[in-house]
Tab-separated table of C-alpha atoms and ligand atoms in Angstrom:
chain	number	residue	atom	x	y	z
K	169	MET	CA	7.614	39.419	-0.959
K	170	SER	CA	6.336	36.015	-1.512
K	171	GLU	CA	4.207	35.935	1.773
K	172	SER	CA	1.972	38.697	0.523
K	173	LYS	CA	1.442	37.177	-2.902
K	174	ILE	CA	-1.706	35.487	-3.973
K	175	ASN	CA	-1.215	31.793	-4.899
K	176	LEU	CA	-3.302	31.274	-8.077
K	177	VAL	CA	-2.998	27.468	-7.686
K	178	GLY	CA	-6.045	26.148	-5.996
K	179	GLN	CA	-8.386	28.808	-7.062
K	180	THR	CA	-11.508	27.722	-9.004
K	181	ARG	CA	-12.274	29.225	-12.332
K	182	ASP	CA	-14.674	31.740	-10.620
K	183	GLU	CA	-12.181	32.687	-8.008
K	184	LEU	CA	-9.441	33.181	-10.649
K	185	ALA	CA	-11.783	35.407	-12.660
K	186	ALA	CA	-12.390	37.490	-9.471
K	187	THR	CA	-8.641	37.715	-8.894
K	188	VAL	CA	-8.229	38.914	-12.451
K	189	VAL	CA	-10.923	41.477	-12.103
K	190	GLY	CA	-9.413	42.627	-8.876
K	191	LEU	CA	-6.192	43.322	-10.809
K	192	GLY	CA	-8.106	45.604	-13.172
K	193	GLU	CA	-8.361	43.181	-16.139
K	194	LYS	CA	-11.370	41.765	-17.972
K	195	ALA	CA	-12.620	38.435	-16.430
K	196	PHE	CA	-12.147	36.466	-19.636
K	197	ARG	CA	-8.350	36.790	-19.267
K	198	ALA	CA	-8.698	34.201	-16.515
K	199	LYS	CA	-9.305	31.604	-19.181
K	200	GLN	CA	-5.955	32.273	-20.756
K	201	LEU	CA	-4.361	32.313	-17.360
K	202	TRP	CA	-5.942	28.988	-16.510
K	203	HIS	CA	-4.524	27.527	-19.657
K	204	TRP	CA	-1.106	28.557	-18.782
K	205	ILE	CA	-1.181	27.392	-15.157
K	206	TYR	CA	-2.995	23.937	-15.681
K	207	TYR	CA	-2.447	23.045	-19.243
K	208	ARG	CA	1.098	24.317	-19.851
K	209	GLY	CA	2.319	24.109	-16.242
K	210	GLU	CA	3.957	27.520	-16.681
K	211	THR	CA	5.053	29.237	-13.348
K	212	ASP	CA	6.674	32.226	-14.900
K	213	PHE	CA	4.336	35.064	-15.735
K	214	THR	CA	6.701	36.674	-18.007
K	215	LYS	CA	6.543	33.780	-20.356
K	216	MET	CA	2.693	33.920	-20.766
K	217	THR	CA	2.891	35.401	-24.196
K	218	THR	CA	-0.800	35.568	-24.855
K	219	LEU	CA	-1.283	38.141	-22.039
K	220	ALA	CA	-0.463	41.727	-22.420
K	221	LYS	CA	2.990	42.635	-21.076
K	222	SER	CA	1.537	45.121	-18.650
K	223	PHE	CA	-0.768	42.538	-17.242
K	224	ARG	CA	2.001	39.946	-16.922
K	225	GLU	CA	3.989	42.546	-14.872
K	226	THR	CA	0.974	43.111	-12.615
K	227	LEU	CA	0.647	39.441	-12.053
K	228	ALA	CA	4.287	38.964	-11.293
K	229	GLY	CA	4.018	41.813	-8.758
K	230	SER	CA	1.074	40.407	-6.826
K	231	CYS	CA	0.528	36.705	-7.548
K	232	GLU	CA	2.503	33.507	-7.667
K	233	ILE	CA	1.946	29.960	-9.105
K	234	ARG	CA	3.393	27.828	-6.320
K	235	ARG	CA	3.508	24.089	-5.840
K	236	PRO	CA	4.338	22.643	-2.392
K	237	GLU	CA	8.161	22.608	-1.897
K	238	THR	CA	9.820	19.224	-2.598
K	239	VAL	CA	11.808	18.301	0.517
K	240	THR	CA	13.069	14.991	-0.761
K	241	ALA	CA	12.102	12.679	-3.678
K	242	GLN	CA	12.881	8.929	-3.292
K	243	LEU	CA	12.803	6.452	-6.087
K	244	SER	CA	12.146	2.799	-5.151
K	245	THR	CA	13.761	-0.147	-6.956
K	246	ASP	CA	10.330	-0.938	-8.510
K	247	GLY	CA	9.988	2.524	-9.999
K	248	THR	CA	7.611	3.885	-7.273
K	249	ARG	CA	8.451	7.387	-6.397
K	250	LYS	CA	7.722	9.207	-3.179
K	251	TRP	CA	7.807	12.899	-2.628
K	252	LEU	CA	8.030	14.482	0.843
K	253	LEU	CA	6.406	17.911	0.296
K	254	ARG	CA	6.294	20.917	2.558
K	255	GLY	CA	3.655	23.611	2.888
K	256	LYS	CA	4.360	27.219	3.480
K	257	ASP	CA	3.969	26.792	7.225
K	258	GLY	CA	6.520	24.051	7.273
K	259	ASN	CA	4.088	21.094	7.617
K	260	GLU	CA	5.056	18.014	5.600
K	261	PHE	CA	3.070	15.519	3.653
K	262	GLU	CA	3.721	12.744	1.048
K	263	SER	CA	2.699	11.766	-2.354
K	264	VAL	CA	3.467	8.478	-4.015
K	265	TYR	CA	3.643	7.631	-7.792
K	266	ILE	CA	2.982	4.002	-8.711
K	267	PRO	CA	3.996	3.090	-12.379
K	268	GLU	CA	2.294	0.155	-14.062
K	269	GLU	CA	2.708	-1.271	-17.463
K	270	ASP	CA	0.243	0.919	-19.326
K	271	ARG	CA	-0.689	3.475	-16.739
K	272	GLY	CA	0.467	5.230	-13.549
K	273	ALA	CA	-1.292	6.404	-10.480
K	274	LEU	CA	-0.548	9.157	-8.180
K	275	CYS	CA	-1.568	8.486	-4.559
K	276	VAL	CA	-2.557	11.926	-3.102
K	277	SER	CA	-2.729	13.002	0.443
K	278	SER	CA	-5.513	15.119	1.973
K	279	GLN	CA	-4.336	15.865	5.474
K	280	VAL	CA	-1.181	16.057	7.462
K	281	GLY	CA	-1.619	13.066	9.727
K	282	CYS	CA	-5.129	11.699	10.373
K	283	THR	CA	-7.704	12.168	13.205
K	284	LEU	CA	-8.766	8.492	12.833
K	285	THR	CA	-6.676	5.721	14.379
K	286	CYS	CA	-6.989	2.654	12.306
K	287	ALA	CA	-5.099	0.027	14.185
K	288	PHE	CA	-2.959	-1.179	11.239
K	289	CYS	CA	-2.172	2.230	9.681
K	290	HIS	CA	1.108	4.178	10.221
K	291	THR	CA	-0.525	7.423	9.223
K	292	GLY	CA	-3.043	6.856	12.098
K	293	THR	CA	-0.219	6.975	14.561
K	294	GLN	CA	0.483	10.594	13.655
K	295	LYS	CA	-2.078	12.860	15.085
K	296	LEU	CA	-3.853	15.364	12.789
K	297	VAL	CA	-1.805	18.475	12.274
K	298	ARG	CA	-4.043	20.218	9.778
K	299	ASN	CA	-6.096	19.820	6.683
K	300	LEU	CA	-4.319	20.336	3.281
K	301	SER	CA	-5.520	23.252	1.138
K	302	ALA	CA	-6.892	22.785	-2.237
K	303	ALA	CA	-3.714	24.298	-3.596
K	304	GLU	CA	-1.537	21.686	-1.728
K	305	ILE	CA	-3.865	18.917	-3.000
K	306	VAL	CA	-3.849	19.858	-6.613
K	307	GLY	CA	-0.222	20.939	-6.246
K	308	GLN	CA	0.762	17.398	-5.527
K	309	ILE	CA	-0.612	16.533	-9.073
K	310	MET	CA	1.380	19.421	-10.493
K	311	VAL	CA	4.611	18.305	-8.831
K	312	ALA	CA	4.243	14.935	-10.465
K	313	ARG	CA	3.522	16.425	-13.881
K	314	ASP	CA	6.704	18.571	-13.341
K	315	THR	CA	8.766	15.453	-12.505
K	316	TYR	CA	7.566	13.546	-15.581
K	317	ALA	CA	7.646	16.607	-17.861
K	318	GLU	CA	4.086	16.163	-18.834
K	319	TRP	CA	3.168	19.794	-19.695
K	320	PRO	CA	1.045	19.809	-21.698
K	321	SER	CA	0.044	16.189	-21.001
K	322	PRO	CA	0.493	13.892	-23.916
K	323	PRO	CA	-2.760	12.404	-25.267
K	324	GLU	CA	-1.131	8.921	-25.528
K	325	GLY	CA	1.342	7.158	-23.257
K	326	ARG	CA	1.058	9.405	-20.333
K	327	MET	CA	2.927	8.527	-17.173
K	328	LEU	CA	0.292	10.042	-14.883
K	329	THR	CA	-3.027	8.638	-15.913
K	330	ASN	CA	-4.802	8.030	-12.567
K	331	ILE	CA	-5.380	9.746	-9.268
K	332	VAL	CA	-6.116	7.872	-6.069
K	333	MET	CA	-7.120	9.827	-2.974
K	334	MET	CA	-5.363	7.243	-0.792
K	335	GLY	CA	-2.490	9.012	0.775
K	336	MET	CA	-2.312	10.506	4.260
K	337	GLY	CA	-5.594	11.544	5.881
K	338	GLU	CA	-9.318	10.966	5.532
K	339	PRO	CA	-10.449	12.889	2.456
K	340	LEU	CA	-13.971	13.113	3.597
K	341	TYR	CA	-12.958	14.987	6.720
K	342	ASN	CA	-11.514	17.607	4.385
K	343	TYR	CA	-14.261	17.537	1.795
K	344	ASP	CA	-14.368	21.165	0.568
K	345	ALA	CA	-10.590	21.307	-0.186
K	346	VAL	CA	-10.653	17.845	-1.746
K	347	ALA	CA	-13.696	18.720	-3.881
K	348	LYS	CA	-12.135	21.902	-5.006
K	349	ALA	CA	-8.850	20.358	-5.952
K	350	LEU	CA	-10.552	17.419	-7.819
K	351	THR	CA	-12.739	19.803	-9.713
K	352	ILE	CA	-9.747	21.688	-10.849
K	353	ALA	CA	-7.926	18.404	-11.700
K	354	MET	CA	-11.006	17.361	-13.840
K	355	ASP	CA	-11.321	20.526	-15.832
K	356	GLY	CA	-10.909	19.574	-19.399
K	357	GLU	CA	-9.022	22.610	-20.461
K	358	GLY	CA	-6.353	22.085	-17.732
K	359	LEU	CA	-5.027	19.048	-15.944
K	360	ALA	CA	-7.816	17.123	-17.715
K	361	MET	CA	-7.882	14.088	-15.444
K	362	SER	CA	-11.086	12.068	-16.271
K	363	ARG	CA	-13.437	11.426	-13.249
K	364	ARG	CA	-13.404	7.710	-14.387
K	365	ARG	CA	-9.630	7.682	-13.528
K	366	ILE	CA	-10.015	9.299	-10.140
K	367	THR	CA	-10.798	7.113	-7.100
K	368	LEU	CA	-11.501	8.506	-3.639
K	369	SER	CA	-10.974	6.234	-0.684
K	370	THR	CA	-12.713	6.581	2.557
K	371	SER	CA	-12.642	4.783	5.865
K	372	GLY	CA	-16.499	5.275	5.995
K	373	VAL	CA	-17.611	8.877	6.616
K	374	VAL	CA	-21.181	7.811	5.705
K	375	PRO	CA	-22.942	11.241	5.575
K	376	MET	CA	-20.489	12.467	2.947
K	377	ILE	CA	-20.595	9.552	0.503
K	378	GLU	CA	-23.669	10.675	-1.458
K	379	ARG	CA	-22.091	14.069	-2.096
K	380	VAL	CA	-18.977	12.419	-3.546
K	381	GLY	CA	-21.104	10.640	-6.180
K	382	GLU	CA	-23.318	13.506	-6.995
K	383	GLU	CA	-20.945	16.436	-6.952
K	384	LEU	CA	-17.736	14.818	-8.151
K	385	GLY	CA	-18.777	11.582	-9.768
K	386	VAL	CA	-15.429	9.930	-9.140
K	387	GLY	CA	-14.872	6.332	-8.242
K	388	LEU	CA	-15.407	5.279	-4.678
K	389	ALA	CA	-13.272	3.014	-2.650
K	390	ILE	CA	-14.259	1.890	0.857
K	391	SER	CA	-11.798	0.723	3.478
K	392	LEU	CA	-13.782	-2.149	4.826
K	393	HIS	CA	-11.181	-4.504	6.351
K	394	ALA	CA	-13.666	-6.482	8.486
K	395	THR	CA	-16.981	-8.156	8.013
K	396	ASN	CA	-18.445	-7.765	11.497
K	397	ASN	CA	-18.742	-4.709	13.655
K	398	GLU	CA	-16.932	-6.191	16.650
K	399	LEU	CA	-13.694	-6.501	14.653
K	400	ARG	CA	-14.216	-3.302	12.523
K	401	ASP	CA	-14.661	-1.357	15.729
K	402	VAL	CA	-11.170	-2.317	16.575
K	403	LEU	CA	-9.449	-2.088	13.093
K	404	VAL	CA	-11.322	0.991	11.650
K	405	PRO	CA	-12.652	2.846	14.855
K	406	ILE	CA	-14.912	5.216	12.825
K	407	ASN	CA	-17.099	2.099	12.655
K	408	LYS	CA	-18.353	2.884	16.090
K	409	LYS	CA	-19.960	5.963	14.675
K	410	TYR	CA	-20.989	4.521	11.245
K	411	PRO	CA	-21.424	0.756	11.485
K	412	ILE	CA	-21.162	-1.634	8.619
K	413	ASP	CA	-24.901	-1.764	7.715
K	414	GLU	CA	-25.063	2.020	7.438
K	415	LEU	CA	-21.812	2.042	5.284
K	416	LEU	CA	-23.172	-0.545	2.875
K	417	ALA	CA	-26.540	1.294	2.627
K	418	ALA	CA	-24.686	4.361	1.529
K	419	CYS	CA	-22.710	2.250	-1.039
K	420	ARG	CA	-25.955	0.711	-2.370
K	421	ALA	CA	-27.320	4.240	-2.826
K	422	TYR	CA	-23.999	5.645	-4.327
K	423	PRO	CA	-24.971	7.684	-7.380
K	424	GLY	CA	-23.377	6.391	-10.631
K	425	SER	CA	-22.507	2.979	-9.345
K	426	SER	CA	-23.103	0.340	-12.034
K	427	ASN	CA	-21.596	-2.824	-13.329
K	428	ALA	CA	-19.236	-0.737	-15.411
K	429	ARG	CA	-18.380	1.474	-12.409
K	430	ARG	CA	-18.083	-0.746	-9.471
K	431	ILE	CA	-17.255	0.363	-5.886
K	432	THR	CA	-13.928	-0.963	-4.661
K	433	PHE	CA	-13.818	-2.523	-1.198
K	434	GLU	CA	-10.333	-2.437	0.310
K	435	TYR	CA	-9.565	-5.286	2.546
K	436	VAL	CA	-6.204	-5.554	4.294
K	437	MET	CA	-5.061	-9.134	4.856
K	438	LEU	CA	-4.004	-9.561	8.513
K	439	LYS	CA	-2.811	-12.840	9.669
K	440	GLY	CA	-5.220	-14.741	11.796
K	441	ILE	CA	-7.474	-11.657	12.276
K	442	ASN	CA	-9.683	-11.366	9.217
K	443	ASP	CA	-8.270	-13.749	6.637
K	444	SER	CA	-10.235	-17.061	7.204
K	445	PRO	CA	-12.527	-18.731	4.588
K	446	ALA	CA	-15.427	-17.822	7.018
K	447	ASP	CA	-14.389	-14.111	6.663
K	448	ALA	CA	-14.446	-14.460	2.947
K	449	ARG	CA	-17.887	-15.960	3.003
K	450	ALA	CA	-19.116	-13.270	5.368
K	451	LEU	CA	-17.774	-10.753	2.852
K	452	ILE	CA	-19.545	-12.254	-0.050
K	453	LYS	CA	-22.793	-12.109	1.938
K	454	LEU	CA	-22.334	-8.470	2.891
K	455	LEU	CA	-21.596	-7.373	-0.703
K	456	HIS	CA	-24.715	-8.979	-2.044
K	457	GLY	CA	-26.608	-6.554	-4.331
K	458	ILE	CA	-23.680	-3.960	-4.581
K	459	HIS	CA	-21.731	-3.476	-7.829
K	460	ALA	CA	-18.539	-4.288	-6.048
K	461	LYS	CA	-14.983	-5.440	-6.538
K	462	VAL	CA	-12.572	-6.212	-3.820
K	463	ASN	CA	-8.939	-5.053	-3.570
K	464	LEU	CA	-6.999	-7.423	-1.243
K	465	ILE	CA	-4.156	-5.498	0.310
K	466	PRO	CA	-1.321	-7.542	1.892
K	467	PHE	CA	-0.598	-5.866	5.179
K	468	ASN	CA	2.448	-3.637	5.073
K	469	LYS	CA	4.471	-3.641	8.233
K	470	TRP	CA	5.841	-0.576	9.746
K	471	PRO	CA	8.087	-0.101	12.853
K	472	GLY	CA	6.047	-0.648	15.956
K	473	SER	CA	3.007	-2.466	14.365
K	474	ASP	CA	1.965	-5.800	15.960
K	475	TYR	CA	0.077	-7.222	12.983
K	476	GLU	CA	1.415	-9.727	10.542
K	477	CYS	CA	0.602	-10.070	6.909
K	478	SER	CA	-1.404	-13.195	5.941
K	479	GLU	CA	0.399	-16.115	4.249
K	480	PRO	CA	0.329	-15.943	0.355
K	481	GLU	CA	-1.622	-19.241	0.196
K	482	THR	CA	-4.236	-17.780	2.696
K	483	ILE	CA	-4.596	-14.682	0.507
K	484	GLU	CA	-4.862	-16.897	-2.546
K	485	LYS	CA	-7.678	-18.927	-0.996
K	486	PHE	CA	-9.508	-15.936	0.132
K	487	ALA	CA	-9.276	-14.344	-3.317
K	488	ASP	CA	-10.489	-17.648	-4.938
K	489	LEU	CA	-13.632	-17.651	-2.816
K	490	LEU	CA	-14.436	-14.119	-3.740
K	491	ASN	CA	-13.610	-14.604	-7.417
K	492	ASN	CA	-15.847	-17.780	-7.592
K	493	ALA	CA	-18.625	-15.792	-6.099
K	494	GLY	CA	-18.371	-13.380	-8.961
K	495	TYR	CA	-16.299	-10.570	-7.268
K	496	SER	CA	-13.204	-9.563	-9.054
K	497	SER	CA	-10.577	-9.620	-6.286
K	498	PRO	CA	-7.038	-8.689	-7.377
K	499	VAL	CA	-4.348	-8.859	-4.698
K	500	ARG	CA	-2.645	-5.581	-4.624
K	501	THR	CA	1.162	-5.985	-5.152
K	502	PRO	CA	2.924	-4.080	-2.506
K	503	ARG	CA	4.882	-1.189	-4.135
K	504	GLY	CA	7.581	0.939	-2.827
K	505	ARG	CA	7.991	-0.933	0.450
K	506	ASP	CA	11.791	-0.193	0.435
K	507	ILE	CA	11.086	3.546	0.684
K	508	MET	CA	8.143	3.199	3.073
K	509	ALA	CA	5.770	4.217	0.281
K	510	ALA	CA	3.355	1.316	0.348
K	511	CYS	CA	-0.313	1.616	1.615
K	512	GLY	CA	-0.494	2.670	5.197
K	513	GLN	CA	3.199	3.335	5.580
K	514	LEU	CA	3.072	7.079	4.954
K	515	LYS	CA	3.855	9.425	7.712
K	516	SER	CA	5.807	12.671	7.550
K	517	ALA	CA	9.538	12.146	7.710
K	518	SER	CA	9.821	14.851	10.134
K	519	GLU	CA	7.584	12.939	12.524
K	520	ARG	CA	9.619	9.839	11.926
K	521	GLU	CA	12.840	11.624	12.537
K	522	ARG	CA	11.433	13.075	15.666
K	523	GLY	CA	10.631	9.662	16.729
K	524	GLN	CA	14.105	8.423	15.962
K	525	ARG	CA	15.607	11.220	17.850
K	526	VAL	CA	13.625	10.365	20.838
K	527	LEU	CA	14.991	6.914	20.574
K	528	LEU	CA	18.478	8.082	20.152
K	529	ASP	CA	18.187	10.340	23.019
K	530	ALA	CA	16.945	7.426	25.224
K	531	SER	CA	19.688	5.107	24.088
K	532	SER	CA	22.280	7.760	24.858
K	533	VAL	CA	20.986	7.983	28.406
K	534	VAL	CA	21.308	4.237	28.985
I	842	SAH	N1	-7.947	7.513	4.893
I	842	SAH	C1	-8.504	6.868	3.742
I	842	SAH	C2	-7.529	6.916	2.615
I	842	SAH	C3	-6.211	6.197	2.918
I	842	SAH	S1	-6.216	4.973	1.719
I	842	SAH	C4	-8.944	5.445	4.008
I	842	SAH	O1	-8.621	4.955	5.034
I	842	SAH	O2	-9.613	4.890	3.132
I	842	SAH	C5	-5.026	3.826	2.204
I	842	SAH	C6	-5.510	2.414	2.200
I	842	SAH	O3	-4.512	1.645	2.708
I	842	SAH	C7	-6.757	2.239	3.111
I	842	SAH	O4	-7.688	1.215	2.622
I	842	SAH	C8	-6.112	1.752	4.352
I	842	SAH	O5	-7.001	1.086	5.181
I	842	SAH	C9	-4.971	0.910	3.845
I	842	SAH	N2	-3.977	0.755	4.733
I	842	SAH	C10	-3.650	1.383	5.852
I	842	SAH	N3	-2.490	0.923	6.507
I	842	SAH	C11	-2.099	-0.167	5.795
I	842	SAH	C12	-1.093	-1.131	6.026
I	842	SAH	N4	-0.169	-0.930	6.999
I	842	SAH	N5	-1.017	-2.184	5.082
I	842	SAH	C13	-1.861	-2.144	4.050
I	842	SAH	N6	-2.866	-1.347	3.818
I	842	SAH	C14	-3.034	-0.361	4.625
I	843	SF4	FE1	-6.649	7.618	8.549
I	843	SF4	FE2	-7.050	6.029	6.432
I	843	SF4	FE3	-4.997	5.525	8.022
I	843	SF4	FE4	-7.526	5.050	8.900
I	843	SF4	S1	-6.413	3.977	7.211
I	843	SF4	S2	-5.858	6.098	10.082
I	843	SF4	S3	-8.605	6.814	7.990
I	843	SF4	S4	-5.379	7.365	6.770
């Protein structure tokens, strides 16, 4: 029965070797198994022809190679794809694939919901249900590879080239599982995602930032969104615990940051809230001495949000000020808005449906 089987996805190399030994085989067989799971994307043990038939049968009897179940997959008119995935316990989470001309990024979730309550974020209105496991995190990448038939991944012209930990949840509140999943994703004999093509975004869990640089070496993105503590306390409430100066000190000390590897500062453009030229100048001052670039994100509306997106001219002016001060500041084109896949719009459909059901119930009473 599937419940009692060991899921091999999400196990580190050492854990996989221990599993193999536990099944009575030599540890080095784990290397071959790893290749089948993460290089070839194979899910059927009987097809693993480099392994002895008897071992394949043992594996099939006690183990499985399982991705999260796909509940729905939606395709936006702009090519963005969103998967609603389900864990074994029925909890749901989302991943989004964003194609660009010469590359494609997968936006990966780390939690079901989020404990933090950033004022402008849809995910923040869903309370934390639980952390995702390493299997569920790396499984999101495998689901995308399945969809785009990239097993083994082609050396040129891959659809899936980049990973951004920017989906549901705060990755640094689920560090162990995230670190495990990314270590698996970066393994050169498997999914082989380069750390240079992985970015982890945090709302500012200061004590964990150094470990991200030291242990993972991936790119860092900071959800800054405000230039003074008074406003950031409201927009990104974790600021009350780790205020701006502490956050920026952690960025200055980020291992591996350089001009070639700049830290990204995400800044959501909220009309009349944080989008004035004075805000842009304050931002320039704050970033002084940091190898930084700024990602300006037009606010994506969701049902029930009070904020408005800044006018295009306001965003342009803001970007010009930053660019003129030497900070590359692209404006992120909203993607997949039609399927609620854009930044900050993710929230499990089950939660949304529950909300809608409440509304329907209420209206039927009236
Ligand atoms: N929890 C992490 C990872 C999520 S990343 C973090 O906060 O960094 C998602 C990015 O989109 C964050 O920068 C987040 O602040 C931003 N975001 C959230 N809601 C948004 C919205 N409605 N419109 C635009 N960006 C939003
Ligand atoms: Fe959580 Fe990030 Fe949304 Fe804030 S922006 S509520 S940290 S997912």
